[in-house]
Short mmCIF file of C-alpha atoms and ligand atoms in Angstrom, two decimals:
data_model
loop_
_atom_site.label_atom_id
_atom_site.label_comp_id
_atom_site.label_asym_id
_atom_site.label_seq_id
_atom_site.Cartn_x
_atom_site.Cartn_y
_atom_site.Cartn_z
CA MET O 1 0.00 0.00 0.00
CA ARG O 2 1.11 3.53 -0.65
CA SER O 3 1.69 5.74 2.34
CA SER O 4 0.67 8.83 0.41
CA THR O 5 -2.80 7.32 -0.06
CA ILE O 6 -3.18 6.84 3.65
CA ILE O 7 -1.89 10.27 4.48
CA ALA O 8 -4.35 11.79 2.03
CA ALA O 9 -7.23 9.85 3.57
CA PHE O 10 -6.15 10.85 7.04
CA ALA O 11 -5.76 14.47 6.12
CA ALA O 12 -9.40 14.57 5.05
CA VAL O 13 -10.54 13.64 8.56
CA GLY O 14 -11.13 16.08 11.36
CA SER O 15 -9.73 15.26 14.78
CA ALA O 16 -13.11 15.29 16.54
CA MET O 17 -14.48 11.75 16.54
CA ALA O 18 -18.15 11.16 17.29
CA GLN O 19 -19.43 8.55 19.73
CA ARG O 20 -19.35 5.03 18.28
CA PRO O 21 -22.73 3.23 18.20
CA ALA O 22 -22.48 0.18 20.47
CA SER O 23 -23.60 -2.11 17.65
CA THR O 24 -20.72 -1.09 15.35
CA PRO O 25 -17.43 -2.91 16.01
CA ILE O 26 -14.49 -0.68 16.93
CA CYS O 27 -12.65 -1.86 13.81
CA ASP O 28 -15.48 -1.01 11.42
CA TYR O 29 -16.27 2.32 13.04
CA TYR O 30 -12.76 3.71 12.84
CA THR O 31 -12.11 2.24 9.39
CA ALA O 32 -15.09 4.25 8.10
CA ALA O 33 -14.11 7.33 10.09
CA LEU O 34 -10.47 7.37 9.02
CA LEU O 35 -10.37 5.59 5.65
CA LYS O 36 -13.94 6.19 4.42
CA ASN O 37 -14.95 2.91 2.79
CA ASN O 38 -15.43 0.04 5.28
CA THR O 39 -13.84 -2.64 3.09
CA ALA O 40 -11.69 -5.60 4.08
CA ALA O 41 -8.64 -3.90 2.56
CA ASN O 42 -9.27 -0.70 4.51
CA GLN O 43 -9.82 -2.63 7.75
CA TYR O 44 -6.47 -4.33 7.16
CA THR O 45 -4.91 -0.92 6.54
CA LEU O 46 -6.36 0.34 9.83
CA LEU O 47 -4.77 -2.59 11.65
CA THR O 48 -1.51 -1.93 9.80
CA LEU O 49 -1.50 1.66 11.04
CA LEU O 50 -2.49 0.65 14.57
CA VAL O 51 0.10 -2.11 14.93
CA ASN O 52 2.95 -0.31 13.16
CA THR O 53 2.42 2.75 15.35
CA ALA O 54 2.29 0.67 18.52
CA VAL O 55 5.51 -1.13 17.52
CA ILE O 56 7.71 1.78 16.39
CA GLY O 57 5.91 4.82 17.85
CA ASN O 58 3.70 7.39 16.12
CA TYR O 59 4.87 8.24 12.61
CA THR O 60 1.78 9.20 10.58
CA THR O 61 0.89 12.77 9.74
CA PRO O 62 -1.23 14.17 11.13
CA ASN O 63 -2.13 12.68 14.44
CA VAL O 64 -4.38 14.29 17.01
CA GLY O 65 -1.52 15.40 19.26
CA ILE O 66 -1.04 12.18 21.21
CA ALA O 67 2.36 10.47 21.11
CA ALA O 68 3.07 6.74 21.22
CA ASN O 69 6.66 5.95 22.19
CA GLY O 70 6.70 2.50 20.60
CA ILE O 71 7.10 -1.06 21.87
CA LEU O 72 10.62 -1.41 20.43
CA ASN O 73 11.84 1.78 22.11
CA ASN O 74 12.96 2.08 25.72
CA GLY O 75 10.25 3.61 27.84
CA THR O 76 8.70 3.59 31.28
CA TYR O 77 5.53 2.14 32.72
CA LYS O 78 4.29 3.70 35.95
CA GLY O 79 7.79 5.07 36.46
CA GLU O 80 9.53 1.74 35.90
CA PRO O 81 12.00 1.47 32.98
CA VAL O 82 10.98 -0.99 30.25
CA SER O 83 13.16 -2.37 27.39
CA LEU O 84 11.31 -4.79 25.16
CA LEU O 85 13.65 -4.73 22.14
CA GLN O 86 15.77 -7.54 23.61
CA TYR O 87 12.87 -9.99 23.12
CA PHE O 88 12.61 -9.12 19.42
CA ASP O 89 16.19 -8.70 18.21
CA GLY O 90 17.64 -12.05 19.22
CA ALA O 91 19.42 -10.84 22.36
CA LEU O 92 17.55 -13.29 24.59
CA GLU O 93 16.77 -16.98 24.33
CA SER O 94 13.11 -16.17 24.83
CA THR O 95 11.33 -17.64 21.81
CA ASN O 96 9.35 -20.86 22.19
CA PHE O 97 10.42 -23.09 19.33
CA ASN O 98 8.72 -26.47 19.80
CA GLY O 99 9.06 -26.25 23.56
CA LYS O 100 12.68 -25.09 23.50
CA ALA O 101 13.86 -21.56 24.35
CA ILE O 102 15.94 -20.12 21.53
CA ALA O 103 17.09 -16.69 20.35
CA VAL O 104 15.36 -15.37 17.23
CA ASN O 105 15.82 -12.07 15.45
CA PHE O 106 12.28 -10.95 14.56
CA LEU O 107 13.58 -7.77 12.91
CA ASP O 108 15.19 -9.45 9.89
CA GLY O 109 12.83 -7.78 7.45
CA GLY O 110 14.30 -4.30 7.65
CA GLY O 111 13.23 -3.42 11.21
CA ALA O 112 11.42 -0.10 11.53
CA ALA O 113 12.09 1.19 7.99
CA PRO O 114 9.33 -0.74 6.18
CA LEU O 115 6.90 -0.10 9.05
CA LEU O 116 7.38 3.62 8.43
CA LEU O 117 6.15 2.90 4.89
CA ASN O 118 3.02 1.15 6.25
CA MET O 119 4.40 -2.28 5.43
CA PRO O 120 5.09 -5.26 7.72
CA ALA O 121 8.58 -6.01 6.37
CA ASN O 122 10.81 -5.52 3.34
CA ASN O 123 10.53 -9.18 2.39
CA THR O 124 7.59 -11.60 2.64
CA SER O 125 9.94 -14.48 3.49
CA SER O 126 11.30 -12.79 6.60
CA ILE O 127 10.45 -13.80 10.15
CA GLN O 128 9.47 -10.16 10.69
CA TYR O 129 6.83 -10.45 7.97
CA GLY O 130 5.29 -13.43 9.76
CA LEU O 131 5.22 -11.76 13.16
CA ILE O 132 3.91 -8.38 12.07
CA THR O 133 1.20 -9.76 9.78
CA HIS O 134 0.12 -12.10 12.56
CA LEU O 135 -0.29 -9.08 14.80
CA TYR O 136 -2.48 -7.34 12.17
CA GLN O 137 -4.66 -10.45 11.99
CA PHE O 138 -4.84 -11.17 15.71
CA PHE O 139 -5.67 -7.61 16.69
CA GLY O 140 -8.18 -7.45 13.83
CA ALA O 141 -9.99 -10.36 15.45
CA LEU O 142 -9.74 -8.73 18.88
CA LEU O 143 -11.28 -5.54 17.51
CA SER O 144 -14.08 -7.53 15.83
CA CYS O 145 -13.33 -6.49 12.25
CA SER O 146 -16.41 -7.56 10.27
CA GLU O 147 -14.23 -8.52 7.28
CA TYR O 148 -11.79 -10.62 9.34
CA GLY O 149 -11.15 -13.77 7.30
CA ALA O 150 -12.64 -12.37 4.10
CA MET O 151 -10.63 -11.72 0.94
CA GLY O 152 -8.39 -8.79 1.76
CA PHE O 153 -8.27 -9.49 5.50
CA PRO O 154 -6.55 -12.83 6.14
CA SER O 155 -7.53 -14.66 9.32
CA TYR O 156 -4.89 -15.25 11.99
CA LYS O 157 -2.20 -17.71 10.91
CA GLY O 158 -0.09 -17.78 14.09
CA LYS O 159 -0.13 -19.89 17.23
CA THR O 160 -3.35 -19.57 19.15
CA SER O 161 -2.16 -20.02 22.77
CA MET O 162 -0.62 -16.72 23.85
CA ALA O 163 0.75 -18.43 26.96
CA GLU O 164 2.72 -20.83 24.74
CA VAL O 165 3.96 -18.07 22.40
CA HIS O 166 5.22 -15.95 25.31
CA ARG O 167 6.17 -18.87 27.56
CA PHE O 168 9.94 -18.31 27.76
CA MET O 169 9.86 -14.51 27.96
CA ASP O 170 9.02 -14.37 31.69
CA LEU O 171 7.29 -11.05 31.06
CA GLU O 172 6.70 -8.84 34.10
CA ALA O 173 3.71 -6.65 34.89
CA ALA O 174 5.47 -3.45 33.74
CA GLU O 175 6.49 -5.06 30.44
CA VAL O 176 3.00 -6.27 29.56
CA GLY O 177 1.49 -3.05 30.91
CA TYR O 178 3.80 -1.01 28.68
CA PHE O 179 2.89 -3.09 25.61
CA ILE O 180 -0.85 -2.67 26.23
CA GLU O 181 -0.37 1.05 26.92
CA GLN O 182 1.40 1.50 23.58
CA VAL O 183 -1.49 -0.20 21.76
CA GLY O 184 -3.85 2.20 23.50
CA LEU O 185 -1.71 5.26 22.76
CA SER O 186 -1.43 4.18 19.13
CA ALA O 187 -5.22 4.09 18.87
CA ALA O 188 -5.54 7.38 20.73
CA SER O 189 -3.05 9.02 18.35
CA PHE O 190 -5.53 8.42 15.51
CA GLY O 191 -8.42 9.94 17.42
CA VAL O 192 -9.99 6.80 18.89
CA THR O 193 -12.11 8.04 21.78
CA ASN O 194 -11.14 7.63 25.41
CA ASP O 195 -14.03 5.25 25.98
CA ASP O 196 -12.93 2.97 23.17
CA VAL O 197 -9.25 3.09 24.13
CA THR O 198 -10.23 2.18 27.67
CA ALA O 199 -12.42 -0.67 26.46
CA VAL O 200 -9.55 -2.11 24.40
CA GLY O 201 -7.08 -1.70 27.24
CA THR O 202 -9.42 -3.34 29.73
CA ALA O 203 -10.03 -6.29 27.44
CA LEU O 204 -6.30 -6.80 26.79
CA THR O 205 -5.55 -6.53 30.49
CA LYS O 206 -8.18 -9.09 31.47
CA LEU O 207 -7.16 -11.57 28.81
CA PHE O 208 -3.36 -11.36 28.97
CA ASP O 209 -2.08 -9.36 31.94
CA TYR O 210 -2.78 -11.86 34.76
CA LYS O 211 -0.80 -15.00 35.48
CA CYS O 212 -2.30 -18.49 35.58
CA ALA O 213 -5.55 -17.50 33.88
CA PRO O 214 -7.81 -20.45 33.00
CA PRO O 215 -8.05 -21.53 29.33
CA VAL O 216 -10.15 -19.30 27.10
CA ALA O 217 -10.95 -19.13 23.37
CA ILE O 218 -10.01 -15.81 21.80
CA LEU O 219 -10.31 -16.13 18.04
CA PRO O 220 -13.52 -16.83 16.12
CA ASN O 221 -14.35 -20.54 16.51
CA GLY O 222 -11.23 -20.95 18.64
CA THR O 223 -10.90 -23.63 21.30
CA ALA O 224 -10.13 -22.76 24.92
CA GLU O 225 -6.36 -22.50 25.47
CA LEU O 226 -4.03 -20.90 27.99
CA GLN O 227 -3.59 -17.19 27.24
CA SER O 228 -1.69 -15.55 30.11
CA ILE O 229 1.15 -13.41 28.71
CA CYS O 230 2.12 -11.91 32.05
CA GLN O 231 3.75 -14.92 33.69
CA ALA O 232 6.46 -13.47 35.95
CA GLU O 233 6.33 -13.50 39.70
CA ASP O 234 5.12 -9.90 39.99
CA CYS O 235 2.08 -10.42 37.74
CA PRO O 236 -1.29 -10.29 39.46
CA VAL O 237 -2.87 -13.72 39.77
CA ALA O 238 -6.01 -14.27 37.68
CA PRO O 239 -9.41 -14.87 39.23
CA ASN O 240 -9.93 -18.65 39.21
CA ALA O 241 -6.19 -19.13 38.65
CA THR O 242 -5.14 -22.54 37.33
CA CYS O 243 -1.37 -22.37 37.81
CA ALA O 244 -1.09 -26.16 37.65
CA ALA O 245 -2.21 -26.02 34.01
CA TYR O 246 0.89 -23.95 33.14
CA PRO O 247 4.43 -25.28 32.68
CA LEU O 248 6.45 -25.22 35.94
CA MET O 249 3.24 -24.51 37.84
CA GLY O 250 3.20 -21.07 36.26
CA MET O 251 6.59 -20.06 37.64
CA PRO O 252 8.85 -19.56 34.60
CA THR O 253 12.55 -18.77 34.83
CA SER O 254 14.08 -15.69 33.22
CA PRO O 255 15.47 -16.13 29.70
CA ALA O 256 19.20 -16.57 29.18
CA ASN O 257 21.23 -14.08 27.21
CA ALA O 258 21.77 -15.32 23.67
CA SER O 259 24.98 -17.30 23.38
CA VAL O 260 25.56 -16.15 19.82
CA THR O 261 27.00 -12.71 19.16
CA VAL O 262 24.43 -10.07 18.42
CA MET O 263 25.63 -7.90 15.56
CA PRO O 264 25.45 -4.10 15.90
CA THR O 265 22.78 -4.09 13.19
CA GLY O 266 20.54 -6.15 15.42
CA THR O 267 20.97 -9.36 13.46
CA VAL O 268 22.13 -12.58 15.05
CA ALA O 269 24.37 -15.28 13.70
CA PRO O 270 22.55 -17.58 11.26
CA SER O 271 22.76 -20.61 13.54
CA ALA O 272 20.23 -19.00 15.83
CA THR O 273 17.74 -18.12 13.16
CA THR O 274 17.87 -20.59 10.29
CA SER O 275 16.14 -23.32 12.27
CA THR O 276 13.18 -21.04 12.86
CA ALA O 277 12.71 -19.53 9.42
CA SER O 278 10.20 -22.29 8.68
CA MET O 279 7.95 -21.05 11.47
CA PHE O 280 6.42 -18.45 9.22
CA THR O 281 7.00 -19.71 5.71
CA GLY O 282 3.62 -21.36 5.43
CA ALA O 283 1.87 -18.37 6.88
CA ALA O 284 3.39 -15.99 4.37
CA GLN O 285 2.24 -18.20 1.53
CA ALA O 286 -1.26 -18.58 2.92
CA ILE O 287 -1.58 -14.83 3.28
CA GLY O 288 -0.60 -14.29 -0.32
CA ALA O 289 -3.20 -16.82 -1.44
CA GLY O 290 -6.14 -15.25 0.34
CA VAL O 291 -8.64 -17.19 2.43
CA GLY O 292 -12.30 -18.03 2.73
CA SER O 293 -14.80 -15.99 4.63
CA VAL O 294 -15.25 -16.03 8.36
CA ALA O 295 -18.27 -14.78 10.22
CA ALA O 296 -17.66 -11.63 12.22
CA ALA O 297 -17.19 -12.53 15.84
CA GLY O 298 -18.60 -10.72 18.82
CA LEU O 299 -15.21 -11.38 20.27
CA PHE O 300 -14.61 -8.01 21.76
CA ALA O 301 -17.86 -8.10 23.65
CA LEU O 302 -16.85 -11.52 24.92
CA ALA O 303 -13.49 -10.26 26.11
CA LEU O 304 -15.17 -7.43 28.01
CA ALA O 305 -17.54 -9.80 29.72
CA LEU O 306 -14.74 -11.91 31.20
C1 HEM M 1 -1.53 -7.68 25.22
C2 HEM M 1 -0.34 -8.14 25.10
C3 HEM M 1 0.17 -8.95 23.93
C4 HEM M 1 -0.49 -9.55 22.90
C5 HEM M 1 -1.99 -9.55 22.62
C6 HEM M 1 0.49 -10.22 22.09
C7 HEM M 1 0.20 -10.95 20.94
C8 HEM M 1 1.12 -11.62 20.19
C9 HEM M 1 0.83 -12.38 19.00
C10 HEM M 1 -0.54 -12.58 18.38
C11 HEM M 1 1.99 -12.91 18.53
C12 HEM M 1 2.19 -13.76 17.27
C13 HEM M 1 2.38 -15.21 17.60
C14 HEM M 1 2.61 -16.04 16.35
O1 HEM M 1 2.98 -15.50 15.31
O2 HEM M 1 2.43 -17.28 16.41
C15 HEM M 1 3.02 -12.46 19.43
C16 HEM M 1 4.34 -12.80 19.30
C17 HEM M 1 5.33 -12.23 20.06
N1 HEM M 1 5.19 -11.38 21.12
FE1 HEM M 1 3.47 -10.76 21.92
N2 HEM M 1 1.72 -10.01 22.63
C18 HEM M 1 1.57 -9.25 23.75
C19 HEM M 1 2.56 -8.82 24.60
C20 HEM M 1 3.90 -8.99 24.38
C21 HEM M 1 4.94 -8.44 25.19
C22 HEM M 1 4.77 -7.58 26.45
C23 HEM M 1 6.10 -8.82 24.65
C24 HEM M 1 7.48 -8.48 25.19
C25 HEM M 1 8.42 -8.07 24.48
C26 HEM M 1 5.81 -9.62 23.48
C27 HEM M 1 6.73 -10.20 22.62
C28 HEM M 1 6.43 -11.02 21.57
C29 HEM M 1 7.43 -11.68 20.75
C30 HEM M 1 8.95 -11.57 20.91
C31 HEM M 1 6.73 -12.44 19.82
C32 HEM M 1 7.31 -13.38 18.76
C33 HEM M 1 7.32 -14.76 19.38
C34 HEM M 1 7.11 -15.89 18.43
O3 HEM M 1 6.50 -15.71 17.37
O4 HEM M 1 7.53 -17.02 18.77
N3 HEM M 1 4.46 -9.70 23.35
N4 HEM M 1 2.47 -11.70 20.42
C1 NAG M 2 -16.44 1.11 -1.48
O1 NAG M 2 -16.19 -0.27 -1.68
C2 NAG M 2 -17.20 -0.92 -2.46
C3 NAG M 2 -16.88 -2.39 -2.43
O2 NAG M 2 -15.54 -2.63 -2.81
C4 NAG M 2 -17.21 -0.32 -3.86
O3 NAG M 2 -18.22 -0.91 -4.60
C5 NAG M 2 -17.47 1.19 -3.76
O4 NAG M 2 -17.35 1.77 -5.03
C6 NAG M 2 -16.46 1.84 -2.83
N1 NAG M 2 -16.79 3.24 -2.61
C7 NAG M 2 -15.87 4.19 -2.67
C8 NAG M 2 -16.38 5.58 -2.40
O5 NAG M 2 -14.71 3.96 -2.89
C1 NAG M 3 4.32 11.89 17.61
O1 NAG M 3 3.25 12.59 18.18
C2 NAG M 3 3.62 13.77 18.89
C3 NAG M 3 2.34 14.33 19.49
O2 NAG M 3 1.44 14.65 18.48
C4 NAG M 3 4.29 14.76 17.95
O3 NAG M 3 4.73 15.88 18.69
C5 NAG M 3 5.48 14.09 17.30
O4 NAG M 3 6.04 14.96 16.34
C6 NAG M 3 5.06 12.79 16.61
N1 NAG M 3 6.24 12.11 16.09
C7 NAG M 3 6.36 11.77 14.81
C8 NAG M 3 7.65 11.14 14.42
O5 NAG M 3 5.48 11.93 14.00
C1 NAG M 4 17.62 0.73 26.48
O1 NAG M 4 17.73 0.28 27.81
C2 NAG M 4 18.64 -0.79 27.95
C3 NAG M 4 18.52 -1.30 29.36
O2 NAG M 4 18.61 -0.26 30.27
C4 NAG M 4 20.05 -0.32 27.60
O3 NAG M 4 20.96 -1.39 27.73
C5 NAG M 4 20.04 0.20 26.18
O4 NAG M 4 21.30 0.75 25.86
C6 NAG M 4 18.97 1.24 25.98
N1 NAG M 4 18.87 1.52 24.55
C7 NAG M 4 18.80 2.75 24.07
C8 NAG M 4 18.72 2.87 22.59
O5 NAG M 4 18.80 3.74 24.79
C1 NAG M 5 15.63 -6.18 4.34
O1 NAG M 5 16.27 -5.75 5.51
C2 NAG M 5 17.34 -6.61 5.92
C3 NAG M 5 17.86 -6.09 7.25
O2 NAG M 5 16.88 -6.28 8.24
C4 NAG M 5 18.42 -6.57 4.87
O3 NAG M 5 19.47 -7.43 5.24
C5 NAG M 5 17.82 -7.04 3.55
O4 NAG M 5 18.79 -6.90 2.54
C6 NAG M 5 16.61 -6.21 3.18
N1 NAG M 5 15.96 -6.84 2.03
C7 NAG M 5 15.44 -6.12 1.05
C8 NAG M 5 14.79 -6.89 -0.03
O5 NAG M 5 15.50 -4.89 1.03
C1 NAG M 6 14.13 -12.47 2.45
O1 NAG M 6 14.40 -12.96 3.75
C2 NAG M 6 14.75 -14.33 3.75
C3 NAG M 6 14.88 -14.73 5.22
O2 NAG M 6 15.74 -13.87 5.90
C4 NAG M 6 16.03 -14.53 2.96
O3 NAG M 6 16.36 -15.89 2.94
C5 NAG M 6 15.83 -14.01 1.54
O4 NAG M 6 17.05 -14.07 0.85
C6 NAG M 6 15.32 -12.58 1.55
N1 NAG M 6 15.01 -12.17 0.22
C7 NAG M 6 15.36 -10.97 -0.25
C8 NAG M 6 14.90 -10.67 -1.64
O5 NAG M 6 15.99 -10.17 0.42
C1 NAG M 7 -14.76 -18.67 38.57
O1 NAG M 7 -15.28 -19.97 38.36
C2 NAG M 7 -16.62 -20.13 38.79
C3 NAG M 7 -16.99 -21.60 38.64
O2 NAG M 7 -16.60 -22.06 37.38
C4 NAG M 7 -17.50 -19.21 37.95
O3 NAG M 7 -18.84 -19.31 38.37
C5 NAG M 7 -17.03 -17.77 38.14
O4 NAG M 7 -17.76 -16.92 37.26
C6 NAG M 7 -15.56 -17.65 37.79
N1 NAG M 7 -15.11 -16.31 38.11
C7 NAG M 7 -14.35 -15.60 37.27
C8 NAG M 7 -13.97 -14.24 37.72
O5 NAG M 7 -14.00 -16.01 36.20
C1 NAG M 8 22.32 -10.96 30.66
O1 NAG M 8 23.33 -9.98 30.61
C2 NAG M 8 23.10 -8.82 31.38
C3 NAG M 8 24.22 -7.84 31.18
O2 NAG M 8 24.54 -7.72 29.83
C4 NAG M 8 22.94 -9.19 32.84
O3 NAG M 8 22.62 -8.04 33.60
C5 NAG M 8 21.86 -10.23 33.00
O4 NAG M 8 21.79 -10.66 34.33
C6 NAG M 8 22.10 -11.42 32.09
N1 NAG M 8 20.96 -12.31 32.17
C7 NAG M 8 21.08 -13.58 32.46
C8 NAG M 8 19.81 -14.36 32.56
O5 NAG M 8 22.15 -14.13 32.62
C1 NAG M 9 -16.98 -20.38 12.44
O1 NAG M 9 -18.25 -20.99 12.62
C2 NAG M 9 -19.24 -20.47 11.77
C3 NAG M 9 -20.56 -21.12 12.15
O2 NAG M 9 -20.38 -22.49 12.39
C4 NAG M 9 -18.86 -20.74 10.32
O3 NAG M 9 -19.81 -20.18 9.44
C5 NAG M 9 -17.50 -20.10 10.03
O4 NAG M 9 -17.06 -20.41 8.75
C6 NAG M 9 -16.47 -20.57 11.04
N1 NAG M 9 -15.24 -19.85 10.87
C7 NAG M 9 -14.04 -20.45 10.88
C8 NAG M 9 -12.86 -19.57 10.81
O5 NAG M 9 -13.92 -21.66 10.97
#
């Protein structure tokens, strides 16, 4: 997609956003408000803008005067310093590869540069392409995009248990809190109302920011699986906690520093990454092929009711 197109569409929009009707999904409402036509392609563009901004910080012109610092940048959460880059650039052995903790560089597709151009990566075969497109898809489901799964908005192709995906990261409350805050600030930077930002933040917090949460289905037609992303000792314990269902009774150990040398460019030695390139190869191909239709899910309402 061309960034000039998006900028033009954005420029045509005033900063004052009206109240969203409760029956209109957040995704659909803001797609129409910001990009005019509520098509699958525009919904996917909205998720591209939302995720890219959350990941690298606000970069679109204009925004409504709210800054997002970015998940990959050092920041603070409630006064506590947070550095999430180390989980993405291969510095830590924090990726769950078939039950084994390994170091993976998820920024092998050009890092921030393509995101600034409203793209997921500079190369569809990169691990970065897989991760970032999975985030578009997953958050599109969370925000109840009506065209999720239709041609132009591929359904989620990643792993469905967030507890498994984040198992070896040993993420603390401030780290998960910072991530969720950046998603909220990204949305706010586009003019999403306070009420809607709060609703998204509350849903993300309930689903992912407690340790030992019982299994729950998140995606349309999903089966109940473990979803706690906050797993470190300082994470609040979920209501109805089922720690015994989690590996090590829900008490993970902190990830080791990568044993391979991390290059100044943020790339790691091939031995650490080649074994994992296959993780996303299928996904990239499936995305290119397009997929069948999926009924819109009342997922967001479900998340709020938890
Ligand atoms: C509300 C909080 C979060 C949500 C909803 C979320 C969601 C996701 C999703 C959907 C994926 C893709 C999984 C796949 O492709 O199979 C992912 C991967 C990843 N997330 Fe998160 N995440 C959250 C918080 C965090 C935090 C706080 C970190 C810390 C840095 C983090 C680091 C990562 C990394 C490194 C990956 C790649 C791991 C892999 O694919 O094996 N996430 N996340
Ligand atoms: C909106 O999208 C529909 C379906 O793709 C198309 O028929 C219509 O012409 C579009 N409207 C505008 C204003 O682009
Ligand atoms: C991010 O948003 C803030 C607040 O609107 C603005 O001052 C800053 O220039 C923006 N940064 C970029 C790179 O657009
Ligand atoms: C971010 O913080 C980490 C940990 O404090 C530090 O090692 C790193 O140099 C910082 N990075 C930048 C770009 O400031
Ligand atoms: C994409 O970026 C990576 C660095 O992350 C670089 O090595 C590679 O050459 C770039 N590929 C293309 C097609 O630009
Ligand atoms: C794209 O990235 C993959 C994985 O890093 C690499 O094998 C391939 O050579 C890259 N292609 C281009 C055109 O840069
Ligand atoms: C805890 O579990 C009980 C019994 O399954 C259920 O009635 C209750 O709603 C649950 N509470 C929460 C907060 O999930
Ligand atoms: C990784 O290295 C840093 C210093 O570079 C150190 O503070 C930290 O304790 C190490 N982590 C582990 C798990 O060894
Ligand atoms: C979910 O279930 C509905 C109703 O059974 C079905 O129409 C739809 O195709 C299913 N979606 C997926 C992704 O399986």
